[in-house]
Coordinates of C-alpha atoms in Angstrom, one line a residue:
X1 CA 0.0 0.0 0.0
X2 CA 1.4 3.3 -0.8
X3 CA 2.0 6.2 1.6
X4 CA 1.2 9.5 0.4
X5 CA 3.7 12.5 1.5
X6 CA 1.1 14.3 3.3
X7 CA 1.5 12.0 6.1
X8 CA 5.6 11.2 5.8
X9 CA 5.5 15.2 6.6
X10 CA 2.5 14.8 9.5
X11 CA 4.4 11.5 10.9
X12 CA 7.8 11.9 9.9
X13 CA 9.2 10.2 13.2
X14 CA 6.7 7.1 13.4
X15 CA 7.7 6.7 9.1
X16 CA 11.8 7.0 10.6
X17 CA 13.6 4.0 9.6
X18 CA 11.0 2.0 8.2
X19 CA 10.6 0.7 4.7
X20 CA 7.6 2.5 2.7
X21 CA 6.1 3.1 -0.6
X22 CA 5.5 6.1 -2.7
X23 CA 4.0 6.7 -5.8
X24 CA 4.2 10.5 -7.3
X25 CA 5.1 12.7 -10.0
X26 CA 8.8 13.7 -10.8
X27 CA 9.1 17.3 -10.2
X28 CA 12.8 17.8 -10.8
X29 CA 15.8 14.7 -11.6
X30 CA 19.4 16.2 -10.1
X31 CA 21.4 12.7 -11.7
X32 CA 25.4 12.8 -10.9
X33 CA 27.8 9.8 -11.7
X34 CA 27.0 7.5 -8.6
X35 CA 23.9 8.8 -7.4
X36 CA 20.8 11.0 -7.8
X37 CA 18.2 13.1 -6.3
X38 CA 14.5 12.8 -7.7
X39 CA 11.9 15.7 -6.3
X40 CA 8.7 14.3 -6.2
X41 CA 5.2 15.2 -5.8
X42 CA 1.8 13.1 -5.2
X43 CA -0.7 16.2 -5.0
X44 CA -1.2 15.5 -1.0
X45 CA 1.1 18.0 0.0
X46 CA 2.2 21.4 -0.7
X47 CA 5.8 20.4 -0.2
X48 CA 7.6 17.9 -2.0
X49 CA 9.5 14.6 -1.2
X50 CA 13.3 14.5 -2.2
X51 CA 14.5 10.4 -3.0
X52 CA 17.9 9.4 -3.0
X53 CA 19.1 6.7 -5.5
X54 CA 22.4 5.4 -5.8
X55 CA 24.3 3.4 -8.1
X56 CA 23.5 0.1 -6.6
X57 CA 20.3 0.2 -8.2
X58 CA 19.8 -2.1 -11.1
X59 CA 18.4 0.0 -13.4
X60 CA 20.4 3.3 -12.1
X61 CA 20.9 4.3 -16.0
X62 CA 17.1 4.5 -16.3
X63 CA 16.2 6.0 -13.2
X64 CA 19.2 9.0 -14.4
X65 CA 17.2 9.2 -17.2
X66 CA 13.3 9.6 -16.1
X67 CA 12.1 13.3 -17.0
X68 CA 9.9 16.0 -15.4
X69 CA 6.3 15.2 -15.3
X70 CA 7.1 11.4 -15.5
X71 CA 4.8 9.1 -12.7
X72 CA 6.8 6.6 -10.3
X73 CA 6.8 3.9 -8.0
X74 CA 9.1 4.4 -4.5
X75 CA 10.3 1.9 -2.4
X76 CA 12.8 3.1 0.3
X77 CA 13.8 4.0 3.6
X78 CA 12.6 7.2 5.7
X79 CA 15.9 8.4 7.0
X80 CA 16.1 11.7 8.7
X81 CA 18.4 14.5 7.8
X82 CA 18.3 17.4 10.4
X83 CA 21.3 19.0 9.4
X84 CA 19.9 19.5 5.8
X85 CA 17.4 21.9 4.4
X86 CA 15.0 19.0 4.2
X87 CA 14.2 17.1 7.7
X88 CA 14.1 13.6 5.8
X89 CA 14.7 12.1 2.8
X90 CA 13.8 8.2 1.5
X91 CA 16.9 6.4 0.7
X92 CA 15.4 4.3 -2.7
X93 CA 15.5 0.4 -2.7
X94 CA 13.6 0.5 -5.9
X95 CA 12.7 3.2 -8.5
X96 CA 10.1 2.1 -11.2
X97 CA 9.1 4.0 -14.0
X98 CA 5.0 3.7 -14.3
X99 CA 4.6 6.5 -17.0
X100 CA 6.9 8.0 -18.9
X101 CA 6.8 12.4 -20.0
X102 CA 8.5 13.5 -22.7
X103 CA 11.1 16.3 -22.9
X104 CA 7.8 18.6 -25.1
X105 CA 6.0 18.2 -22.0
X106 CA 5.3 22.3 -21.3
X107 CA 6.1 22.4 -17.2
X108 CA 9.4 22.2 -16.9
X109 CA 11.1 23.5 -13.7
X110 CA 11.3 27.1 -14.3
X111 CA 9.2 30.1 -14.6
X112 CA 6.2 30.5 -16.1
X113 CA 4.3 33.5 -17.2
X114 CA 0.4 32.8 -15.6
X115 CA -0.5 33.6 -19.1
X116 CA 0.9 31.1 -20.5
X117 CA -0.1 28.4 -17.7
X118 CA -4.0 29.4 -18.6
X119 CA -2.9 28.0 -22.3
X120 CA -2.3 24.5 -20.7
X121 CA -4.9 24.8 -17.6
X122 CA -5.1 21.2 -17.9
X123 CA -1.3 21.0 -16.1
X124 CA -1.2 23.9 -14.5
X125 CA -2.0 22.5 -11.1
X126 CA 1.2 20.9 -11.6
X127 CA 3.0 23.9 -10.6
X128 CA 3.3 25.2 -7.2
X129 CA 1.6 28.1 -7.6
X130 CA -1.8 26.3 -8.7
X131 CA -0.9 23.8 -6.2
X132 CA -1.4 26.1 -3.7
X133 CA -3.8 27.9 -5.3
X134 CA -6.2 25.0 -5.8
X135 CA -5.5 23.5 -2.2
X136 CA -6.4 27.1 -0.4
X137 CA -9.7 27.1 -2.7
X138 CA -10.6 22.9 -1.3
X139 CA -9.9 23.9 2.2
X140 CA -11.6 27.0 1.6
X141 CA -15.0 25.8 0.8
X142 CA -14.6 23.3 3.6
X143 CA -14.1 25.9 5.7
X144 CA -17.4 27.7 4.4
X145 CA -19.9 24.2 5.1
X146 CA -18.3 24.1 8.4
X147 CA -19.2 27.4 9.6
X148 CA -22.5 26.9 9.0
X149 CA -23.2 23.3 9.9
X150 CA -21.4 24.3 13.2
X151 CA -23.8 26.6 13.9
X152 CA -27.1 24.6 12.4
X153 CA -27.5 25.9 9.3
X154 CA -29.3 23.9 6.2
X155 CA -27.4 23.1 3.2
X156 CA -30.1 23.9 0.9
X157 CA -29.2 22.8 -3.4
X158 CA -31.3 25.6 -5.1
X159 CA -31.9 25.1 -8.8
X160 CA -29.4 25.7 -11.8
X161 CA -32.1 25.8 -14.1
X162 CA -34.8 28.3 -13.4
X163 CA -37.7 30.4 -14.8
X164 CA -37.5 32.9 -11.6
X165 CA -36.1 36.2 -12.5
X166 CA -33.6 37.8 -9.6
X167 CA -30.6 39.7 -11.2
X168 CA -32.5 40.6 -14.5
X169 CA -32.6 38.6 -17.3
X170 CA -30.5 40.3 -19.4
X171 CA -27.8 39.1 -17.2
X172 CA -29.1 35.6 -17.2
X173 CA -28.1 32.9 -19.6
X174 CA -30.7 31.4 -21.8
X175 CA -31.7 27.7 -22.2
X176 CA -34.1 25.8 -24.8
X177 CA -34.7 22.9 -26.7
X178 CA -36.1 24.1 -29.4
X179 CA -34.4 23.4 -33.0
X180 CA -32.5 26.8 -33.5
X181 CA -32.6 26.5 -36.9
X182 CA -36.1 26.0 -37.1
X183 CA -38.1 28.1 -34.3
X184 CA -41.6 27.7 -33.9
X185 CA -43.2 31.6 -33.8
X186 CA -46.5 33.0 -32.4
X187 CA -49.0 34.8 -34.0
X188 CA -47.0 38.0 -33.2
X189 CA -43.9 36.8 -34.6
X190 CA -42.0 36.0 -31.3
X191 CA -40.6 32.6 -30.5
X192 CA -43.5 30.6 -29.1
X193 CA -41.6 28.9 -25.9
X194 CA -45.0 27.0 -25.3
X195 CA -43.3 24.3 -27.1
X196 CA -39.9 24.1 -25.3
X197 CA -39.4 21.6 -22.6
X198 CA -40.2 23.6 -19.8
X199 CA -43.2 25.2 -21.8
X200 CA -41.7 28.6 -21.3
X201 CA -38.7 30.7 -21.3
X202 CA -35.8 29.3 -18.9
X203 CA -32.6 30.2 -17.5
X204 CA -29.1 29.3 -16.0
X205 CA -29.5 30.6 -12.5
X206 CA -28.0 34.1 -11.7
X207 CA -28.2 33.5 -7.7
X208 CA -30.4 31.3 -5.4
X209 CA -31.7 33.9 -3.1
X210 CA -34.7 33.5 -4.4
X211 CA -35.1 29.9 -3.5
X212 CA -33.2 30.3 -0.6
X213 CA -35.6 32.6 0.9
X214 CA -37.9 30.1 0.8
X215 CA -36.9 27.8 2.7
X216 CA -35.0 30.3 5.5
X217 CA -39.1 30.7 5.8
X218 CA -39.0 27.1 7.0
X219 CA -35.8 26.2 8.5
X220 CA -34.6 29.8 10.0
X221 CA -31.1 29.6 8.4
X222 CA -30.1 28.3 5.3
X223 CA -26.9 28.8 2.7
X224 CA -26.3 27.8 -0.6
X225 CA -23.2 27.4 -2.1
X226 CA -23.0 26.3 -5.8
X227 CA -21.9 27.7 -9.3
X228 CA -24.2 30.5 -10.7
X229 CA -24.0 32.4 -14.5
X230 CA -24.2 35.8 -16.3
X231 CA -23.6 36.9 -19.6
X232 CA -22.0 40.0 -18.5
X233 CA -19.6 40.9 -21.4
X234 CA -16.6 42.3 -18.8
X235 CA -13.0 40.8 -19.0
X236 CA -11.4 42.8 -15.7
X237 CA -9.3 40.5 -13.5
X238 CA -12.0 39.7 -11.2
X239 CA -15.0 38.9 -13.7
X240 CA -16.3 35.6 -14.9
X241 CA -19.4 34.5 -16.3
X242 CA -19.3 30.7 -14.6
X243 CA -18.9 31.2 -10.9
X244 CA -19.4 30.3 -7.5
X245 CA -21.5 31.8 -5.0
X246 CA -22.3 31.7 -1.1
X247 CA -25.4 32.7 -0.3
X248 CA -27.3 32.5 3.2
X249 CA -30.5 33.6 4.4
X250 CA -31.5 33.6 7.4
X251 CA -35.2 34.9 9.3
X252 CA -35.5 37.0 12.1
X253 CA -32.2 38.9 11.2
X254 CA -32.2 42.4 10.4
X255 CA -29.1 44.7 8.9
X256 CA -27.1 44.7 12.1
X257 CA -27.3 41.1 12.6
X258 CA -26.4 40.3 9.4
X259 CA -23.1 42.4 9.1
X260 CA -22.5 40.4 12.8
X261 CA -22.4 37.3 10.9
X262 CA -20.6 38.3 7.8
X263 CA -17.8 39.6 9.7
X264 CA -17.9 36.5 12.2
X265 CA -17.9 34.3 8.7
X266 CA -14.9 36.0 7.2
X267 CA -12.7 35.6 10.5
X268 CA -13.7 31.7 10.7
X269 CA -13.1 31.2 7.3
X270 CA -9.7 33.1 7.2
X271 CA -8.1 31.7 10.3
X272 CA -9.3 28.3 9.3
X273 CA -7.3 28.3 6.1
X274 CA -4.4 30.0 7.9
X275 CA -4.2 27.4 10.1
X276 CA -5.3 24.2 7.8
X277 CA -2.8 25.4 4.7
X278 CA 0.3 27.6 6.2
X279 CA 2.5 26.2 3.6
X280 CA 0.5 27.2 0.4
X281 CA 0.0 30.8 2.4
X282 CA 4.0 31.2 3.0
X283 CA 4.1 30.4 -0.7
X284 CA 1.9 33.2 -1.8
X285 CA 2.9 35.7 0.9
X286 CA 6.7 34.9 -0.3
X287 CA 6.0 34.9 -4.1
X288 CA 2.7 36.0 -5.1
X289 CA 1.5 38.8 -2.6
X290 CA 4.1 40.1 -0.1
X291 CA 2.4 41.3 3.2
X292 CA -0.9 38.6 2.5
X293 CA -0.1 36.7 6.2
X294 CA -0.3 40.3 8.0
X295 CA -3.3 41.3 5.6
X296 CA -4.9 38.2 6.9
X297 CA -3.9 38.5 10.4
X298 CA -5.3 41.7 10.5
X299 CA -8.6 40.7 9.3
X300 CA -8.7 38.2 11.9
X301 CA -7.7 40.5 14.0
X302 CA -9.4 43.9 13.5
X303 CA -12.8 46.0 14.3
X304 CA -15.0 46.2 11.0
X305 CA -16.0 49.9 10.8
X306 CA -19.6 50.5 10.0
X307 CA -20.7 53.7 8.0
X308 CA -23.5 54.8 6.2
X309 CA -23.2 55.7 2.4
X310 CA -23.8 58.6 2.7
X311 CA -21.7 59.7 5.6
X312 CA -18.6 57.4 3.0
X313 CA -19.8 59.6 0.2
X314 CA -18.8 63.0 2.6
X315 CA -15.6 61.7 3.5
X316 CA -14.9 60.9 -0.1
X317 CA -16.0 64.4 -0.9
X318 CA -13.3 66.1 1.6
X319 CA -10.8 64.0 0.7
X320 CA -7.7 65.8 -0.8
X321 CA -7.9 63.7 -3.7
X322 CA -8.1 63.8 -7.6
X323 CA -10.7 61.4 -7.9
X324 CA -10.8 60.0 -11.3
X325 CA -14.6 59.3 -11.0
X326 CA -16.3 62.0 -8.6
X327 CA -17.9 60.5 -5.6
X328 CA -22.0 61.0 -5.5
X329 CA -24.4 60.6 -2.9
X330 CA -26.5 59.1 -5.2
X331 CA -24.4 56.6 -6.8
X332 CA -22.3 53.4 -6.4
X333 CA -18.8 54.0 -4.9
X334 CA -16.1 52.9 -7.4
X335 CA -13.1 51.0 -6.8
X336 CA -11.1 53.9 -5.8
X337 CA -13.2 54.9 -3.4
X338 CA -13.2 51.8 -1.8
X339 CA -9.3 51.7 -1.4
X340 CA -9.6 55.3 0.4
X341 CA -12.5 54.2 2.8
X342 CA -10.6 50.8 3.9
X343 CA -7.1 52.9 4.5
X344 CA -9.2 55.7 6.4
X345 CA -10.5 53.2 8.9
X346 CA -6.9 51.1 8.4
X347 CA -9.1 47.8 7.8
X348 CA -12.8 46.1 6.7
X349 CA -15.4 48.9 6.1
X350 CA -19.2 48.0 6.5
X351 CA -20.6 50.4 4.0
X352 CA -24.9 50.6 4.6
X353 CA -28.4 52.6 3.8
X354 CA -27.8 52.8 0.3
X355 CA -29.7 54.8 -2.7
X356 CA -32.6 53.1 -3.4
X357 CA -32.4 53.5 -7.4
X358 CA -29.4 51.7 -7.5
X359 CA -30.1 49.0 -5.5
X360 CA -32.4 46.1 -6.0
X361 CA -36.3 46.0 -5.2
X362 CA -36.4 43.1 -2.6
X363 CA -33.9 45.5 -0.1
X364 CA -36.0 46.5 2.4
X365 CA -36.7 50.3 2.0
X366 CA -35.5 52.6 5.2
X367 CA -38.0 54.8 7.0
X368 CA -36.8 57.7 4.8
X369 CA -38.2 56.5 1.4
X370 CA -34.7 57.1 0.0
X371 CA -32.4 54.6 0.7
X372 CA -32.8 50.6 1.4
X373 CA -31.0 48.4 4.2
X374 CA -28.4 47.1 2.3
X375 CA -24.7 46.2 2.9
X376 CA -21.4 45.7 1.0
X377 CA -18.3 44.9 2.7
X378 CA -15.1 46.3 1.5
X379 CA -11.7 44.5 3.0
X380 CA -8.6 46.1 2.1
X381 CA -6.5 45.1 -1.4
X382 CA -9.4 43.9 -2.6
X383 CA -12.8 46.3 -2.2
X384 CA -15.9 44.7 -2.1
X385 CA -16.1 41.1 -0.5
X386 CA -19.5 40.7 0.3
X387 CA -23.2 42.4 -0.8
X388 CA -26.3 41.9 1.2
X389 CA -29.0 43.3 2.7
X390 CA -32.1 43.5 4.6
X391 CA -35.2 41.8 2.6
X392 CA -38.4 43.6 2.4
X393 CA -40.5 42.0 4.6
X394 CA -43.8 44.0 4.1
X395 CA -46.0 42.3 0.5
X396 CA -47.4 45.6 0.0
X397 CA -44.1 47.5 -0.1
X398 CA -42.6 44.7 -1.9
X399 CA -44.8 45.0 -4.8
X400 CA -44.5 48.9 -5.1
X401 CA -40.6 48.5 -5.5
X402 CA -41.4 45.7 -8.4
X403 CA -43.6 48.0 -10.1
X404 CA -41.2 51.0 -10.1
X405 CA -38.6 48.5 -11.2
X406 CA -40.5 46.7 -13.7
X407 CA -40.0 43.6 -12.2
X408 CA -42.6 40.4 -13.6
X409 CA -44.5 39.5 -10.6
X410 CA -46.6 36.3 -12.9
X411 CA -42.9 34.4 -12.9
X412 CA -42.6 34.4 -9.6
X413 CA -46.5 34.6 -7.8
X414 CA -44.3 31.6 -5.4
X415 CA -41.7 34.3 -4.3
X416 CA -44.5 36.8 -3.2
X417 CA -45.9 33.8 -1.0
X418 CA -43.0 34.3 1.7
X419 CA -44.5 37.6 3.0
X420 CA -47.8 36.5 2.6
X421 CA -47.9 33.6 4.5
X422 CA -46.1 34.2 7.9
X423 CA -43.4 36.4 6.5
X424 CA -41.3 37.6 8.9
X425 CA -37.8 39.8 9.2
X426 CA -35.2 38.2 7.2
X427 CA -31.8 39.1 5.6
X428 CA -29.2 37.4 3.3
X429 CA -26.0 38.5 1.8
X430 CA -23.2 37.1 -1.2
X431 CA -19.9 36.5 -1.2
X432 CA -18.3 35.3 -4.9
X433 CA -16.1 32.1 -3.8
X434 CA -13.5 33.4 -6.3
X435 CA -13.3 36.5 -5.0
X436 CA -12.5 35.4 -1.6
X437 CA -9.6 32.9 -3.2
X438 CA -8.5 36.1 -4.7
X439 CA -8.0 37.4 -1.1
X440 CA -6.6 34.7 0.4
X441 CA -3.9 33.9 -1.8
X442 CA -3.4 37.4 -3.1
X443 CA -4.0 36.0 -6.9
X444 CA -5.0 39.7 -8.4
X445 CA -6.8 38.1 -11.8
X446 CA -9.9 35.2 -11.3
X447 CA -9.1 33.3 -14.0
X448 CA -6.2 31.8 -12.1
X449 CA -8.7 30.8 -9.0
X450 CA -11.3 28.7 -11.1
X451 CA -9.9 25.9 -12.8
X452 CA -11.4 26.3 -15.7
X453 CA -12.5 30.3 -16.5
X454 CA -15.4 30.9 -18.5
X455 CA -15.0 34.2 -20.0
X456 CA -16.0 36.4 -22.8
X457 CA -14.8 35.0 -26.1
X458 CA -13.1 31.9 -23.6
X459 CA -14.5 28.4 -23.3
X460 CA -12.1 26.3 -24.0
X461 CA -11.2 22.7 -22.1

């Protein structure tokens, strides 16, 4: 039975001296006239194993010969080497070669542009950046479930597919079965979707609030945590149009407590990865992100301020600044902005009460007709984290900020049902999953925290 590195680096003194088996890729083949060094690499651990072969081996030539990126079978001895860099190495009774890489292969032991590594996404978690990279973003979303099945949350799978309109269809993709090249039309000359499987127009879900707040009617607090889609033509470094989102709802929670438990969610999730991945952090802090283990420290660590917009927006305004886009009390904040508000306070910025017109109609509105209980969170290096907000609780109001909006109350008669049968106070927020990679690893562009991007005029894989 093979032992994977993870636990020669967990159990290094229980492995001492004993005779094991290891089975890994070759990361880097150092071969000299009487012996050899291989670095190898399983995918268990961050770190890799060094092997020792000598000239005693049968096959020694071979072994010389086996490139970077080949696959091979250990046997050896754990012998431990204080004095050296590395605490232990295995001492090789055997070396067999189980699959064989070419000298074409592209991830050879040097460096590579990021650019070029999304050209060959398939091997890029070879590396040790994506290693890292992609083992942050596992223990990551561990970390996520745990915080809220700790503290009795419902793991609730809302749909992918969906006929419920929440961030505008325009943003939503579109989904049919219908023969494109042959459409069957309506008498006024639309696309009659009576026919289509679903017998109407359907969509690749935007967000699962919708669902969610359904059932946070039934189970007090929910989250849902799955991939979610928009067409949004934008190719900045921290758009996608396939992503993943955590979203919880949760009844009898107003504004205040919500921004309790998104700042109590961050701190969890952020120490838990400190502590569960330190080597893939030290990695990043050393080579991608200088400063990331204070930044997160400091998260962990610090006071989230709490301001209204529009006291932000008069800070903003007497700032000594050139602002390339001028701050307005009736307008988002742009990214900017955001940098100045997090160094003012020197950390995490709840920014609340925003305009109403720019805001979405299920916010609750505040007593002042003008602005709605919501929230964004803005964390320094990186702006905004998190968006939630207060939901509109009352049907009557609820329908009056659909109407101004335009919103179609027929698709979703099922949604109105939650304030009309025992609705009570309720707020949810979202946090992108890639975004919060981003932070953690201090990766500045998304396509290098999602396996496989999907982005405008990009779908390859």
């Amino acid at each position: 039975m093979r032992t994977r590195i993870k636990e020669l680096f967990a159990k290094t003194s229980e492995f001492a001296s004993k005779e094991l088996t290891v089975c890994a890729w070759v990361r880097t083949n150092r071969a000299q006239s009487n012996f050899g060094f291989l670095n190898v690499n399983d995918g268990s651990f961050f770190d890799n194993l060094q092997v020792v072969y000598e000239k005693e081996l049968e096959n020694f030539a071979d072994v010389s010969k086996i490139g970077v990126g080949a696959s091979v079978k250990v046997v050896g001895t754990l012998v431990l080497t204080p004095e050296n860099k590395q605490a232990f190495e295995i001492k090789a009774k055997s070396v067999e070669l189980l699959g064989d890489c070419p000298e074409t292969y592209p991830i050879q032991p040097k460096r590579h542009t990021r650019e070029f590594l999304r050209t060959v996404a398939h091997l890029r978690p070879r590396t040790n950046l994506f290693s890292a990279v992609f083992r942050v973003r596992s223990v990551a979303a561990m970390a996520i479930h745990s915080y809220f099945q700790e503290r009795g949350y419902v793991y609730v799978h809302t749909p992918l597919i969906t006929c419920a309109d929440c961030e505008g269809s325009d943003q939503m993709f579109k989904i049919t079965t219908l023969n494109m090249n042959d459409l069957p039309m309506g008498e006024d000359g639309k696309v009659d979707f009576g026919e289509d499987l679903f017998g109407k127009q359907a969509f690749i879900t935007g967000s699962g609030q919708l669902h969610g707040e359904t059932f946070a009617m039934a189970f007090g607090d929910i989250y849902t945590f799955g991939p979610t889609f928009r067409t949004e033509n934008s190719n900045t470094q921290t758009h996608a149009n396939e992503f993943w989102m955590i979203e919880p709802e949760m009844a009898f929670c107003d504004l205040n407590d919500l921004m309790d438990i998104e700042e109590e969610m961050l701190k969890y999730v952020v120490k838990y990865v400190c502590e569960k991945c330190p080597e893939e952090i030290d990695f990043c802090d050393k080579f991608v992100s200088k400063g990331l283990k204070d930044k997160l420290d400091g998260i962990v660590n610090s006071e989230f301020t709490r301001i209204k917009h529009h006291d932000a927006i008069d800070i903003l305004k007497k700032a000594d600044v050139n602002w390339e886009f001028e701050p307005d009390y009736e307008e988002d904040i742009a990214k900017e902005h955001e940098k100045y508000l997090v160094d003012y306070f020197n950390g995490p910025v709840f920014v609340t009460d925003w305009p109403k017109d720019i805001k979405a109609y299920y916010m609750k509105l505040n007593p002042d007709g003008k602005t709605v209980a919501a929230v964004d969170l803005l964390v320094p290096q990186a702006g905004e984290l998190m968006g939630g907000s207060q939901r509109e609780e009352n049907l009557d109001k609820l329908l009056e900020r659909m109407d101004a909006n335009g919103v179609d109350k027929e698709g979703i008669k099922w949604y109105l049902d939650t304030r009309r049968y025992g609705g009570c106070i309720h707020s949810g927020f979202g946090m992108g999953f890639e975004r919060l990679i981003m932070y953690l690893t201090g990766v500045e562009n998304i396509r290098d925290v999602i396996p496989y991007p999907r982005t405008p005029q990009s779908c390859e894989y």
